[in-house]
Amino acid sequence: TTKVIMAGDRCEQTQRNERLAFALAAYKSDNGSYPKTLDALAPKYLAKVPGDFFTGKALTYRPREDGYLFYSFGPNGKDDGGRFYDDDPPGDDPNVRMPRKKR
């Protein structure tokens, strides 16, 4: 049952990440670039900026000239630098990268 609970928790964070990614896309469409901080998204694009489900703190957000990376610390509660299971080396930080990484 612990694995099922952890999968549910990761699903919750993934849904938060998706809502945030859509808000970032809308912000960029309106402003021509991504915001310097996630707080710039509320209240116009989101009623409230979602936090990290696992730590209860703010998500880590790293804007870049060509996009961004934001992530949760994941179930282990440690900063794996935004690496998730499909990264090398792997981590457990549910993330969103723009532009998407090439495979």
Tab-separated table of N, CA, C and O in Angstrom:
chain	number	residue	atom	x	y	z
A	1	THR	N	0.812	-1.206	0.000
A	1	THR	CA	0.000	0.000	0.000
A	1	THR	C	0.855	1.271	0.000
A	1	THR	O	0.400	2.299	-0.477
A	2	THR	N	2.064	1.188	0.527
A	2	THR	CA	2.936	2.362	0.527
A	2	THR	C	3.261	2.797	-0.895
A	2	THR	O	3.274	3.996	-1.186
A	3	LYS	N	3.501	1.836	-1.794
A	3	LYS	CA	3.793	2.181	-3.189
A	3	LYS	C	2.597	2.856	-3.846
A	3	LYS	O	2.765	3.781	-4.643
A	4	VAL	N	1.406	2.411	-3.520
A	4	VAL	CA	0.197	3.015	-4.091
A	4	VAL	C	0.042	4.449	-3.589
A	4	VAL	O	-0.273	5.355	-4.352
A	5	ILE	N	0.295	4.664	-2.314
A	5	ILE	CA	0.199	6.015	-1.747
A	5	ILE	C	1.233	6.922	-2.401
A	5	ILE	O	0.927	8.057	-2.788
A	6	MET	N	2.460	6.432	-2.543
A	6	MET	CA	3.506	7.247	-3.175
A	6	MET	C	3.163	7.563	-4.626
A	6	MET	O	3.401	8.675	-5.099
A	7	ALA	N	2.586	6.600	-5.335
A	7	ALA	CA	2.175	6.842	-6.724
A	7	ALA	C	1.080	7.911	-6.765
A	7	ALA	O	1.092	8.786	-7.632
A	8	GLY	N	0.158	7.865	-5.835
A	8	GLY	CA	-0.892	8.881	-5.756
A	8	GLY	C	-0.319	10.260	-5.457
A	8	GLY	O	-0.753	11.265	-6.040
A	9	ASP	N	0.669	10.299	-4.567
A	9	ASP	CA	1.319	11.569	-4.236
A	9	ASP	C	2.050	12.143	-5.450
A	9	ASP	O	1.979	13.339	-5.724
A	10	ARG	N	2.750	11.291	-6.190
A	10	ARG	CA	3.448	11.756	-7.408
A	10	ARG	C	2.435	12.248	-8.434
A	10	ARG	O	2.669	13.243	-9.122
A	11	CYS	N	1.299	11.574	-8.524
A	11	CYS	CA	0.236	11.993	-9.457
A	11	CYS	C	-0.282	13.382	-9.075
A	11	CYS	O	-0.486	14.232	-9.946
A	12	GLU	N	-0.482	13.618	-7.790
A	12	GLU	CA	-0.935	14.937	-7.332
A	12	GLU	C	0.067	16.015	-7.726
A	12	GLU	O	-0.293	17.070	-8.226
A	13	GLN	N	1.374	15.746	-7.514
A	13	GLN	CA	2.390	16.739	-7.873
A	13	GLN	C	2.433	16.946	-9.378
A	13	GLN	O	2.591	18.065	-9.853
A	14	THR	N	2.274	15.879	-10.137
A	14	THR	CA	2.260	15.988	-11.601
A	14	THR	C	1.109	16.875	-12.059
A	14	THR	O	1.281	17.717	-12.949
A	15	GLN	N	-0.061	16.729	-11.448
A	15	GLN	CA	-1.194	17.583	-11.814
A	15	GLN	C	-0.915	19.043	-11.469
A	15	GLN	O	-1.243	19.937	-12.248
A	16	ARG	N	-0.302	19.285	-10.328
A	16	ARG	CA	0.071	20.661	-9.959
A	16	ARG	C	1.043	21.224	-10.995
A	16	ARG	O	0.928	22.375	-11.411
A	17	ASN	N	2.017	20.394	-11.388
A	17	ASN	CA	3.008	20.830	-12.371
A	17	ASN	C	2.350	21.174	-13.692
A	17	ASN	O	2.727	22.157	-14.345
A	18	GLU	N	1.392	20.378	-14.112
A	18	GLU	CA	0.715	20.634	-15.393
A	18	GLU	C	-0.043	21.950	-15.361
A	18	GLU	O	0.029	22.741	-16.306
A	19	ARG	N	-0.766	22.215	-14.281
A	19	ARG	CA	-1.494	23.496	-14.162
A	19	ARG	C	-0.514	24.667	-14.206
A	19	ARG	O	-0.759	25.677	-14.865
A	20	LEU	N	0.598	24.511	-13.530
A	20	LEU	CA	1.604	25.569	-13.496
A	20	LEU	C	2.225	25.779	-14.877
A	20	LEU	O	2.437	26.919	-15.307
A	21	ALA	N	2.488	24.705	-15.593
A	21	ALA	CA	3.061	24.820	-16.945
A	21	ALA	C	2.102	25.557	-17.881
A	21	ALA	O	2.536	26.390	-18.686
A	22	PHE	N	0.806	25.286	-17.787
A	22	PHE	CA	-0.172	26.004	-18.614
A	22	PHE	C	-0.204	27.484	-18.246
A	22	PHE	O	-0.297	28.344	-19.121
A	23	ALA	N	-0.112	27.793	-16.962
A	23	ALA	CA	-0.092	29.190	-16.532
A	23	ALA	C	1.162	29.898	-17.052
A	23	ALA	O	1.092	31.042	-17.492
A	24	LEU	N	2.297	29.216	-17.023
A	24	LEU	CA	3.529	29.801	-17.562
A	24	LEU	C	3.406	30.048	-19.064
A	24	LEU	O	3.864	31.078	-19.568
A	25	ALA	N	2.769	29.136	-19.788
A	25	ALA	CA	2.578	29.326	-21.234
A	25	ALA	C	1.682	30.537	-21.497
A	25	ALA	O	1.966	31.333	-22.395
A	26	ALA	N	0.623	30.693	-20.714
A	26	ALA	CA	-0.273	31.836	-20.888
A	26	ALA	C	0.450	33.144	-20.563
A	26	ALA	O	0.301	34.143	-21.278
A	27	TYR	N	1.244	33.139	-19.506
A	27	TYR	CA	2.021	34.324	-19.140
A	27	TYR	C	2.966	34.710	-20.279
A	27	TYR	O	3.048	35.874	-20.655
A	28	LYS	N	3.663	33.720	-20.813
A	28	LYS	CA	4.602	34.008	-21.905
A	28	LYS	C	3.862	34.539	-23.133
A	28	LYS	O	4.335	35.460	-23.803
A	29	SER	N	2.708	33.982	-23.427
A	29	SER	CA	1.921	34.449	-24.564
A	29	SER	C	1.545	35.927	-24.390
A	29	SER	O	1.595	36.698	-25.344
A	30	ASP	N	1.187	36.309	-23.187
A	30	ASP	CA	0.781	37.687	-22.917
A	30	ASP	C	1.957	38.653	-22.801
A	30	ASP	O	1.826	39.833	-23.135
A	31	ASN	N	3.094	38.176	-22.305
A	31	ASN	CA	4.204	39.069	-21.948
A	31	ASN	C	5.462	38.901	-22.788
A	31	ASN	O	6.402	39.676	-22.641
A	32	GLY	N	5.516	37.863	-23.605
A	32	GLY	CA	6.670	37.669	-24.477
A	32	GLY	C	7.834	36.928	-23.855
A	32	GLY	O	8.805	36.613	-24.533
A	33	SER	N	7.771	36.664	-22.550
A	33	SER	CA	8.820	35.909	-21.871
A	33	SER	C	8.225	35.272	-20.622
A	33	SER	O	7.113	35.613	-20.208
A	34	TYR	N	8.978	34.366	-20.039
A	34	TYR	CA	8.531	33.734	-18.795
A	34	TYR	C	8.820	34.672	-17.630
A	34	TYR	O	9.735	35.494	-17.690
A	35	PRO	N	8.064	34.555	-16.535
A	35	PRO	CA	8.298	35.437	-15.392
A	35	PRO	C	9.610	35.113	-14.676
A	35	PRO	O	10.127	34.000	-14.774
A	36	LYS	N	10.103	36.096	-13.942
A	36	LYS	CA	11.313	35.881	-13.141
A	36	LYS	C	11.026	35.011	-11.925
A	36	LYS	O	11.890	34.283	-11.457
A	37	THR	N	9.791	35.094	-11.405
A	37	THR	CA	9.374	34.271	-10.266
A	37	THR	C	7.984	33.707	-10.545
A	37	THR	O	7.207	34.291	-11.306
A	38	LEU	N	7.671	32.616	-9.886
A	38	LEU	CA	6.345	32.013	-10.047
A	38	LEU	C	5.253	32.872	-9.418
A	38	LEU	O	4.096	32.813	-9.837
A	39	ASP	N	5.607	33.688	-8.438
A	39	ASP	CA	4.617	34.552	-7.793
A	39	ASP	C	3.954	35.505	-8.782
A	39	ASP	O	2.832	35.956	-8.546
A	40	ALA	N	4.612	35.793	-9.903
A	40	ALA	CA	4.052	36.684	-10.919
A	40	ALA	C	2.811	36.086	-11.589
A	40	ALA	O	2.067	36.790	-12.257
A	41	LEU	N	2.568	34.801	-11.384
A	41	LEU	CA	1.433	34.133	-12.025
A	41	LEU	C	0.114	34.355	-11.288
A	41	LEU	O	-0.957	34.195	-11.882
A	42	ALA	N	0.178	34.693	-10.022
A	42	ALA	CA	-1.054	34.860	-9.231
A	42	ALA	C	-1.358	36.343	-9.060
A	42	ALA	O	-0.440	37.142	-8.898
A	43	PRO	N	-2.578	36.736	-9.117
A	43	PRO	CA	-3.777	35.932	-9.289
A	43	PRO	C	-4.302	35.850	-10.720
A	43	PRO	O	-5.317	35.211	-10.971
A	44	LYS	N	-3.623	36.470	-11.685
A	44	LYS	CA	-4.160	36.506	-13.049
A	44	LYS	C	-4.201	35.129	-13.703
A	44	LYS	O	-5.200	34.778	-14.348
A	45	TYR	N	-3.149	34.341	-13.572
A	45	TYR	CA	-3.052	33.058	-14.285
A	45	TYR	C	-3.394	31.862	-13.397
A	45	TYR	O	-3.810	30.826	-13.888
A	46	LEU	N	-3.212	32.019	-12.120
A	46	LEU	CA	-3.560	31.011	-11.118
A	46	LEU	C	-4.080	31.748	-9.889
A	46	LEU	O	-3.542	32.792	-9.525
A	47	ALA	N	-5.098	31.196	-9.238
A	47	ALA	CA	-5.572	31.813	-7.998
A	47	ALA	C	-4.452	31.826	-6.970
A	47	ALA	O	-4.263	32.807	-6.245
A	48	LYS	N	-3.679	30.745	-6.940
A	48	LYS	CA	-2.564	30.602	-6.007
A	48	LYS	C	-1.527	29.712	-6.667
A	48	LYS	O	-1.871	28.713	-7.304
A	49	VAL	N	-0.256	30.054	-6.542
A	49	VAL	CA	0.815	29.235	-7.113
A	49	VAL	C	0.926	27.958	-6.281
A	49	VAL	O	1.060	28.028	-5.053
A	50	PRO	N	0.829	26.791	-6.930
A	50	PRO	CA	0.912	25.542	-6.163
A	50	PRO	C	2.300	25.351	-5.574
A	50	PRO	O	3.297	25.776	-6.145
A	51	GLY	N	2.331	24.702	-4.426
A	51	GLY	CA	3.598	24.416	-3.769
A	51	GLY	C	4.041	22.988	-4.024
A	51	GLY	O	3.417	22.232	-4.769
A	52	ASP	N	5.114	22.634	-3.379
A	52	ASP	CA	5.662	21.284	-3.444
A	52	ASP	C	4.831	20.391	-2.530
A	52	ASP	O	4.796	20.578	-1.318
A	53	PHE	N	4.138	19.432	-3.105
A	53	PHE	CA	3.276	18.524	-2.350
A	53	PHE	C	4.061	17.799	-1.256
A	53	PHE	O	3.543	17.531	-0.186
A	54	PHE	N	5.306	17.479	-1.535
A	54	PHE	CA	6.094	16.647	-0.624
A	54	PHE	C	6.716	17.426	0.528
A	54	PHE	O	6.889	16.884	1.615
A	55	THR	N	7.076	18.676	0.313
A	55	THR	CA	7.740	19.450	1.370
A	55	THR	C	6.842	20.526	1.963
A	55	THR	O	7.138	21.042	3.038
A	56	GLY	N	5.776	20.888	1.245
A	56	GLY	CA	4.914	21.968	1.695
A	56	GLY	C	5.513	23.346	1.448
A	56	GLY	O	4.943	24.355	1.836
A	57	LYS	N	6.666	23.395	0.800
A	57	LYS	CA	7.334	24.661	0.502
A	57	LYS	C	7.104	25.034	-0.959
A	57	LYS	O	6.436	24.334	-1.697
A	58	ALA	N	7.702	26.133	-1.379
A	58	ALA	CA	7.589	26.571	-2.775
A	58	ALA	C	8.341	25.602	-3.685
A	58	ALA	O	9.344	24.995	-3.281
A	59	LEU	N	7.854	25.478	-4.908
A	59	LEU	CA	8.576	24.711	-5.918
A	59	LEU	C	9.863	25.443	-6.276
A	59	LEU	O	9.942	26.669	-6.170
A	60	THR	N	10.854	24.711	-6.717
A	60	THR	CA	12.084	25.316	-7.204
A	60	THR	C	11.853	25.718	-8.653
A	60	THR	O	11.411	24.900	-9.465
A	61	TYR	N	12.118	26.979	-8.969
A	61	TYR	CA	11.894	27.517	-10.312
A	61	TYR	C	13.174	28.163	-10.793
A	61	TYR	O	13.751	29.013	-10.111
A	62	ARG	N	13.621	27.725	-11.971
A	62	ARG	CA	14.842	28.273	-12.576
A	62	ARG	C	14.530	28.765	-13.979
A	62	ARG	O	14.575	27.995	-14.944
A	63	PRO	N	14.201	30.052	-14.099
A	63	PRO	CA	13.971	30.584	-15.445
A	63	PRO	C	15.287	30.655	-16.203
A	63	PRO	O	16.351	30.850	-15.608
A	64	ARG	N	15.186	30.472	-17.507
A	64	ARG	CA	16.353	30.559	-18.392
A	64	ARG	C	15.981	31.467	-19.549
A	64	ARG	O	14.810	31.747	-19.775
A	65	GLU	N	16.966	31.864	-20.297
A	65	GLU	CA	16.694	32.729	-21.436
A	65	GLU	C	15.768	32.049	-22.446
A	65	GLU	O	14.898	32.676	-23.028
A	66	ASP	N	15.935	30.738	-22.636
A	66	ASP	CA	15.135	30.019	-23.631
A	66	ASP	C	14.011	29.200	-23.022
A	66	ASP	O	13.340	28.440	-23.723
A	67	GLY	N	13.767	29.293	-21.716
A	67	GLY	CA	12.709	28.495	-21.096
A	67	GLY	C	12.819	28.493	-19.587
A	67	GLY	O	13.135	29.502	-18.977
A	68	TYR	N	12.580	27.329	-19.006
A	68	TYR	CA	12.608	27.226	-17.552
A	68	TYR	C	12.692	25.764	-17.129
A	68	TYR	O	12.476	24.847	-17.923
A	69	LEU	N	12.974	25.589	-15.867
A	69	LEU	CA	12.872	24.306	-15.183
A	69	LEU	C	12.216	24.603	-13.850
A	69	LEU	O	12.602	25.555	-13.161
A	70	PHE	N	11.182	23.845	-13.506
A	70	PHE	CA	10.669	23.915	-12.137
A	70	PHE	C	10.422	22.498	-11.671
A	70	PHE	O	10.174	21.592	-12.474
A	71	TYR	N	10.525	22.319	-10.354
A	71	TYR	CA	10.381	20.962	-9.831
A	71	TYR	C	10.055	20.931	-8.340
A	71	TYR	O	10.286	21.881	-7.606
A	72	SER	N	9.535	19.780	-7.953
A	72	SER	CA	9.286	19.410	-6.569
A	72	SER	C	10.479	18.593	-6.083
A	72	SER	O	11.186	17.989	-6.894
A	73	PHE	N	10.713	18.557	-4.800
A	73	PHE	CA	11.793	17.724	-4.261
A	73	PHE	C	11.434	16.240	-4.271
A	73	PHE	O	12.284	15.400	-4.030
A	74	GLY	N	10.195	15.905	-4.550
A	74	GLY	CA	9.802	14.502	-4.676
A	74	GLY	C	9.700	13.783	-3.346
A	74	GLY	O	9.917	14.357	-2.282
A	75	PRO	N	9.365	12.493	-3.418
A	75	PRO	CA	9.122	11.708	-2.205
A	75	PRO	C	10.297	11.652	-1.232
A	75	PRO	O	10.092	11.551	-0.024
A	76	ASN	N	11.526	11.741	-1.734
A	76	ASN	CA	12.658	11.661	-0.807
A	76	ASN	C	12.910	12.983	-0.083
A	76	ASN	O	13.719	13.039	0.835
A	77	GLY	N	12.215	14.047	-0.500
A	77	GLY	CA	12.338	15.335	0.165
A	77	GLY	C	13.678	16.026	-0.028
A	77	GLY	O	13.945	17.042	0.600
A	78	LYS	N	14.506	15.495	-0.928
A	78	LYS	CA	15.828	16.074	-1.182
A	78	LYS	C	15.871	16.696	-2.571
A	78	LYS	O	15.199	16.233	-3.489
A	79	ASP	N	16.695	17.712	-2.709
A	79	ASP	CA	16.872	18.374	-3.999
A	79	ASP	C	17.813	17.542	-4.864
A	79	ASP	O	19.010	17.474	-4.596
A	80	ASP	N	17.249	16.895	-5.872
A	80	ASP	CA	18.039	16.118	-6.829
A	80	ASP	C	18.345	16.946	-8.071
A	80	ASP	O	18.610	16.396	-9.144
A	81	GLY	N	18.275	18.260	-7.952
A	81	GLY	CA	18.598	19.144	-9.060
A	81	GLY	C	17.577	19.126	-10.180
A	81	GLY	O	17.878	19.495	-11.308
A	82	GLY	N	16.353	18.677	-9.866
A	82	GLY	CA	15.319	18.615	-10.887
A	82	GLY	C	15.372	17.351	-11.734
A	82	GLY	O	14.670	17.246	-12.723
A	83	ARG	N	16.202	16.403	-11.358
A	83	ARG	CA	16.296	15.144	-12.115
A	83	ARG	C	15.152	14.220	-11.713
A	83	ARG	O	14.818	14.098	-10.541
A	84	PHE	N	14.578	13.543	-12.719
A	84	PHE	CA	13.491	12.586	-12.473
A	84	PHE	C	13.962	11.215	-12.917
A	84	PHE	O	15.118	11.023	-13.305
A	85	TYR	N	13.085	10.256	-12.897
A	85	TYR	CA	13.448	8.864	-13.165
A	85	TYR	C	14.078	8.640	-14.535
A	85	TYR	O	14.915	7.764	-14.699
A	86	ASP	N	13.690	9.454	-15.513
A	86	ASP	CA	14.196	9.264	-16.878
A	86	ASP	C	15.468	10.063	-17.165
A	86	ASP	O	15.939	10.091	-18.296
A	87	ASP	N	16.034	10.714	-16.155
A	87	ASP	CA	17.281	11.455	-16.324
A	87	ASP	C	18.475	10.567	-15.996
A	87	ASP	O	18.337	9.523	-15.367
A	88	ASP	N	19.651	11.010	-16.423
A	88	ASP	CA	20.877	10.278	-16.135
A	88	ASP	C	21.868	11.228	-15.486
A	88	ASP	O	22.332	12.158	-16.158
A	89	PRO	N	22.181	11.081	-14.208
A	89	PRO	CA	21.670	10.057	-13.308
A	89	PRO	C	20.233	10.370	-12.891
A	89	PRO	O	19.811	11.527	-12.911
A	90	PRO	N	19.489	9.335	-12.517
A	90	PRO	CA	18.085	9.542	-12.157
A	90	PRO	C	17.931	10.219	-10.800
A	90	PRO	O	18.842	10.207	-9.967
A	91	GLY	N	16.771	10.806	-10.607
A	91	GLY	CA	16.391	11.401	-9.330
A	91	GLY	C	14.915	11.132	-9.112
A	91	GLY	O	14.319	10.333	-9.837
A	92	ASP	N	14.326	11.815	-8.149
A	92	ASP	CA	12.887	11.631	-7.946
A	92	ASP	C	12.155	12.965	-7.843
A	92	ASP	O	11.162	13.092	-7.153
A	93	ASP	N	12.670	13.982	-8.548
A	93	ASP	CA	12.064	15.311	-8.535
A	93	ASP	C	11.093	15.473	-9.708
A	93	ASP	O	11.531	15.698	-10.842
A	94	PRO	N	9.769	15.362	-9.466
A	94	PRO	CA	8.818	15.611	-10.554
A	94	PRO	C	9.041	17.022	-11.103
A	94	PRO	O	9.052	17.986	-10.347
A	95	ASN	N	9.240	17.132	-12.421
A	95	ASN	CA	9.648	18.414	-12.994
A	95	ASN	C	8.955	18.715	-14.304
A	95	ASN	O	8.332	17.851	-14.906
A	96	VAL	N	9.115	19.961	-14.729
A	96	VAL	CA	8.728	20.388	-16.074
A	96	VAL	C	9.876	21.240	-16.593
A	96	VAL	O	10.340	22.152	-15.906
A	97	ARG	N	10.321	20.914	-17.821
A	97	ARG	CA	11.386	21.672	-18.498
A	97	ARG	C	10.841	22.256	-19.790
A	97	ARG	O	10.137	21.568	-20.519
A	98	MET	N	11.202	23.474	-20.056
A	98	MET	CA	10.918	24.092	-21.348
A	98	MET	C	12.197	24.736	-21.816
A	98	MET	O	12.799	25.494	-21.045
A	99	PRO	N	12.649	24.516	-23.005
A	99	PRO	CA	12.078	23.514	-23.904
A	99	PRO	C	12.337	22.109	-23.380
A	99	PRO	O	13.217	21.900	-22.545
A	100	ARG	N	11.525	21.185	-23.871
A	100	ARG	CA	11.639	19.797	-23.456
A	100	ARG	C	13.032	19.287	-23.809
A	100	ARG	O	13.608	19.703	-24.806
A	101	LYS	N	13.554	18.366	-22.997
A	101	LYS	CA	14.861	17.828	-23.311
A	101	LYS	C	14.766	16.883	-24.505
A	101	LYS	O	13.743	16.231	-24.718
A	102	LYS	N	15.823	16.842	-25.279
A	102	LYS	CA	15.854	15.967	-26.461
A	102	LYS	C	16.240	14.574	-26.028
A	102	LYS	O	17.094	14.385	-25.184
A	103	ARG	N	15.626	13.605	-26.627
A	103	ARG	CA	15.892	12.197	-26.272
A	103	ARG	C	16.710	11.551	-27.341
A	103	ARG	O	16.676	11.768	-28.441
